[in-house]
Coordinates of C-alpha atoms in Angstrom, one line a residue:
Chain M
N1 CA -18.4 -16.6 -51.5
A2 CA -15.8 -13.7 -50.6
G3 CA -15.0 -11.8 -54.2
V4 CA -11.8 -10.9 -55.0
M5 CA -9.9 -9.3 -52.1
Q6 CA -6.9 -7.0 -52.4
N7 CA -4.8 -5.0 -49.9
P8 CA -3.7 -2.7 -48.8
R9 CA -6.2 -0.8 -49.7
H10 CA -4.5 2.3 -49.4
L11 CA -0.9 2.4 -49.7
V12 CA 1.6 5.8 -49.2
R13 CA 5.1 4.9 -50.6
R14 CA 8.6 7.6 -50.2
R15 CA 10.7 7.7 -54.0
G16 CA 13.2 4.9 -54.4
Q17 CA 10.6 2.3 -51.6
E18 CA 9.1 -0.8 -52.3
A19 CA 5.2 -1.2 -53.2
R20 CA 3.7 -4.5 -53.2
L21 CA 0.3 -5.3 -53.7
R22 CA -2.6 -8.1 -53.1
C23 CA -4.7 -9.9 -55.3
S24 CA -7.2 -13.0 -53.4
P25 CA -8.9 -13.5 -56.6
M26 CA -12.9 -15.2 -56.6
K27 CA -12.7 -19.0 -54.7
G28 CA -12.7 -21.3 -58.1
H29 CA -10.9 -18.8 -60.0
S30 CA -7.7 -19.2 -61.4
H31 CA -7.7 -16.1 -64.0
V32 CA -5.8 -13.2 -62.8
Y33 CA -5.9 -9.7 -65.2
W34 CA -4.0 -6.4 -63.3
Y35 CA -5.1 -3.2 -64.0
R36 CA -4.0 0.5 -63.7
Q37 CA -5.6 3.8 -63.6
L38 CA -4.8 7.1 -63.4
P39 CA -7.2 9.8 -62.1
E40 CA -9.9 10.9 -65.0
E41 CA -8.4 7.6 -67.1
G42 CA -9.3 4.3 -68.8
L43 CA -8.4 1.3 -67.5
K44 CA -4.8 0.2 -68.4
F45 CA -4.6 -3.7 -69.1
M46 CA -0.8 -4.5 -67.5
V47 CA -0.4 -8.6 -66.7
Y48 CA -2.6 -11.6 -67.0
L49 CA -2.0 -14.5 -65.0
Q50 CA -2.7 -18.8 -64.5
K51 CA -1.0 -20.5 -61.7
E52 CA 2.2 -20.6 -61.6
N53 CA 2.7 -18.6 -65.1
I54 CA 2.1 -15.0 -66.3
I55 CA 0.2 -15.9 -69.7
D56 CA 1.0 -12.1 -71.2
E57 CA 2.4 -9.2 -69.3
S58 CA 2.8 -7.0 -73.1
G59 CA 0.8 -4.1 -70.2
M60 CA 3.5 -4.6 -67.6
P61 CA 6.8 -2.0 -67.6
K62 CA 9.6 -3.9 -68.6
E63 CA 11.6 -2.0 -65.9
R64 CA 10.8 -2.0 -61.7
F65 CA 7.1 -4.2 -62.2
S66 CA 7.0 -7.5 -61.8
A67 CA 4.0 -10.3 -61.5
E68 CA 3.6 -13.9 -60.2
F69 CA 0.3 -16.2 -58.9
P70 CA 2.1 -18.4 -56.8
K71 CA 0.6 -22.0 -56.4
E72 CA -0.4 -21.4 -52.9
G73 CA -1.2 -17.5 -52.1
P74 CA -2.2 -14.5 -53.4
S75 CA -1.4 -13.0 -56.5
I76 CA 1.9 -10.3 -56.2
L77 CA 2.2 -7.2 -58.2
R78 CA 5.6 -5.5 -57.2
I79 CA 6.8 -1.8 -57.9
Q80 CA 10.1 -1.7 -56.9
Q81 CA 12.0 1.7 -56.6
V82 CA 8.7 3.3 -56.8
V83 CA 8.5 6.9 -59.0
R84 CA 6.0 9.6 -58.1
G85 CA 3.9 8.4 -61.7
D86 CA 3.3 5.0 -60.3
S87 CA 0.6 6.8 -58.3
A88 CA -2.8 4.9 -59.1
A89 CA -5.2 3.0 -58.3
Y90 CA -4.4 -0.9 -59.2
F91 CA -7.0 -3.3 -59.8
C92 CA -6.9 -7.1 -60.0
A93 CA -9.4 -8.7 -61.8
S94 CA -10.4 -13.1 -61.8
S95 CA -12.2 -14.6 -64.3
P96 CA -12.9 -18.5 -63.9
I97 CA -11.7 -19.6 -67.3
A98 CA -10.6 -16.9 -69.7
A99 CA -11.4 -13.3 -70.6
Q100 CA -14.4 -14.5 -72.2
E101 CA -16.1 -14.6 -68.9
T102 CA -16.8 -12.2 -66.8
Q103 CA -13.9 -10.5 -65.0
Y104 CA -14.8 -9.4 -60.9
F105 CA -12.7 -6.6 -59.9
G106 CA -11.8 -6.2 -56.4
P107 CA -11.7 -3.0 -54.6
G108 CA -8.2 -1.9 -55.7
T109 CA -5.1 -0.6 -54.2
R110 CA -4.7 3.4 -53.8
L111 CA -0.8 4.1 -54.5
L112 CA 0.1 7.3 -53.9
V113 CA 4.3 7.8 -54.2
L114 CA 5.2 11.2 -52.4
Chain L
G1 CA -2.6 -2.3 -82.5
Q2 CA -6.4 -3.1 -81.9
Q3 CA -8.1 -0.2 -80.3
V4 CA -11.2 0.2 -79.0
M5 CA -12.6 3.9 -79.6
Q6 CA -15.6 5.2 -76.8
I7 CA -17.0 8.6 -76.7
P8 CA -17.9 10.5 -75.7
Q9 CA -15.7 11.4 -72.7
Y10 CA -18.3 12.8 -70.9
Q11 CA -21.5 13.9 -70.8
H12 CA -23.0 16.0 -69.2
V13 CA -27.4 15.6 -68.3
Q14 CA -30.0 16.8 -66.2
E15 CA -31.4 14.1 -64.2
G16 CA -34.2 12.7 -66.6
E17 CA -32.6 12.9 -69.8
D18 CA -31.3 9.7 -71.9
F19 CA -27.3 9.0 -72.3
T20 CA -25.8 6.8 -74.8
T21 CA -22.0 5.9 -75.4
Y22 CA -20.2 3.9 -78.2
C23 CA -18.2 2.0 -78.8
N24 CA -15.9 1.4 -81.6
S25 CA -13.5 -1.6 -82.6
S26 CA -10.9 -1.2 -85.1
T27 CA -11.2 -5.6 -85.8
T28 CA -14.2 -7.3 -85.1
L29 CA -14.9 -8.6 -81.9
S30 CA -16.4 -12.4 -80.5
N31 CA -17.8 -10.7 -77.9
I32 CA -18.5 -6.6 -76.1
Q33 CA -18.6 -6.8 -72.1
W34 CA -20.1 -3.8 -70.4
Y35 CA -19.0 -2.8 -66.8
K36 CA -19.6 0.4 -64.8
Q37 CA -17.8 1.8 -62.6
R38 CA -19.2 4.6 -59.1
P39 CA -16.6 7.1 -58.1
G40 CA -14.0 5.9 -56.1
G41 CA -15.1 2.2 -56.9
H42 CA -14.2 -0.5 -59.2
P43 CA -15.6 -1.6 -62.2
V44 CA -18.5 -3.9 -62.2
F45 CA -19.5 -5.7 -65.1
L46 CA -22.9 -5.0 -66.3
I47 CA -23.5 -7.1 -69.5
Q48 CA -21.9 -9.1 -72.3
L49 CA -23.3 -9.4 -75.8
V50 CA -22.1 -11.9 -77.9
K51 CA -24.8 -12.5 -81.7
S52 CA -24.8 -9.8 -84.3
G53 CA -27.0 -7.6 -83.7
E54 CA -28.0 -8.3 -80.2
V55 CA -30.0 -6.2 -77.9
K56 CA -30.0 -6.2 -74.5
K57 CA -32.0 -4.6 -72.0
Q58 CA -31.7 -4.2 -68.1
K59 CA -34.6 -2.0 -66.7
R60 CA -33.8 1.4 -68.2
L61 CA -29.8 0.1 -69.4
T62 CA -31.3 -0.5 -73.4
F63 CA -27.3 -2.5 -75.2
Q64 CA -26.7 -3.1 -78.4
F65 CA -23.9 -4.4 -80.8
G66 CA -23.4 -4.0 -84.3
E67 CA -24.1 -6.1 -87.4
A68 CA -20.1 -6.1 -88.1
K69 CA -19.6 -7.0 -84.4
K70 CA -17.6 -4.5 -84.5
N71 CA -19.4 -1.5 -82.9
S72 CA -21.6 -1.4 -79.8
S73 CA -23.6 1.3 -77.5
L74 CA -25.1 1.7 -74.3
H75 CA -28.1 3.9 -73.5
I76 CA -29.5 4.9 -70.4
T77 CA -33.4 6.2 -70.5
A78 CA -34.2 8.9 -68.5
T79 CA -30.9 8.7 -66.4
Q80 CA -31.1 8.7 -62.9
T81 CA -28.6 9.6 -60.2
T82 CA -27.4 6.1 -59.1
D83 CA -26.7 6.4 -62.7
V84 CA -23.7 8.1 -62.0
G85 CA -20.4 7.0 -63.1
T86 CA -17.9 5.6 -65.7
Y87 CA -19.2 3.4 -68.7
F88 CA -16.5 1.0 -69.6
C89 CA -16.9 -1.1 -72.8
A90 CA -14.6 -4.1 -73.6
G91 CA -14.7 -6.3 -76.5
N92 CA -12.5 -9.5 -77.2
P93 CA -11.0 -9.6 -80.8
S94 CA -12.3 -12.8 -82.4
F95 CA -8.9 -13.8 -83.8
L96 CA -6.8 -14.0 -81.0
D97 CA -7.3 -17.9 -80.5
S98 CA -6.6 -17.9 -76.1
N99 CA -9.0 -14.7 -76.0
Y100 CA -7.6 -13.5 -72.8
Q101 CA -6.8 -10.3 -73.1
L102 CA -9.7 -8.1 -73.4
I103 CA -9.7 -4.2 -75.0
W104 CA -11.1 -1.5 -72.9
G105 CA -12.8 1.6 -74.1
A106 CA -11.1 5.0 -73.0
G107 CA -15.1 4.9 -70.9
T108 CA -17.7 7.4 -70.8
K109 CA -18.1 9.4 -67.8
L110 CA -21.6 10.4 -67.3
I111 CA -22.4 13.6 -64.8
I112 CA -25.8 14.8 -63.7
K113 CA -26.1 17.9 -63.2
P114 CA -27.2 19.5 -60.7

């Protein structure tokens, strides 16, 4: 039973480019959460999605950031026109039901903006 | 907004000494979860506490949930080098009907002195 998969594991972008991060939840999990972690800091909630629905995007910047979890395929976190401040580790987590349940984290995508 | 304060931010110990991290919530929690993140790794679920006054043990780790369900602690006895990492608490506020968003503490980094 594969765990949460994220790719790429490392991503380098120049300022102004787009970053696209992918997350495949554990089999049977229909709830996906995205977090951002700056170096030496804690986890910051960004967005919570179920299949085809954004449930809570209160932690996600209104501009340049978007997320989706289509009926088929992985969840995507998209950052347009990246800036240096977007450099961080982005973690995806999944759970089978809701946040009452354990969240299983993927290995993360380390984004570096030059 | 709801907050979970976690202290200390860092704790330096000699190998063999004990380690404790504390979490305090501004609101009553329905449950609290603890995660460990090794350096360069991703958060891994350790345990969930649900009942008022609950105490759970995992080998050298002891987890407590306060009587008022607003605070929690993690205590490690006789630390080992394998304990190095950042320990996060994450609480589920009980007033939220959907119970989907965990409120994360900032983490306590355990550092073993050489």
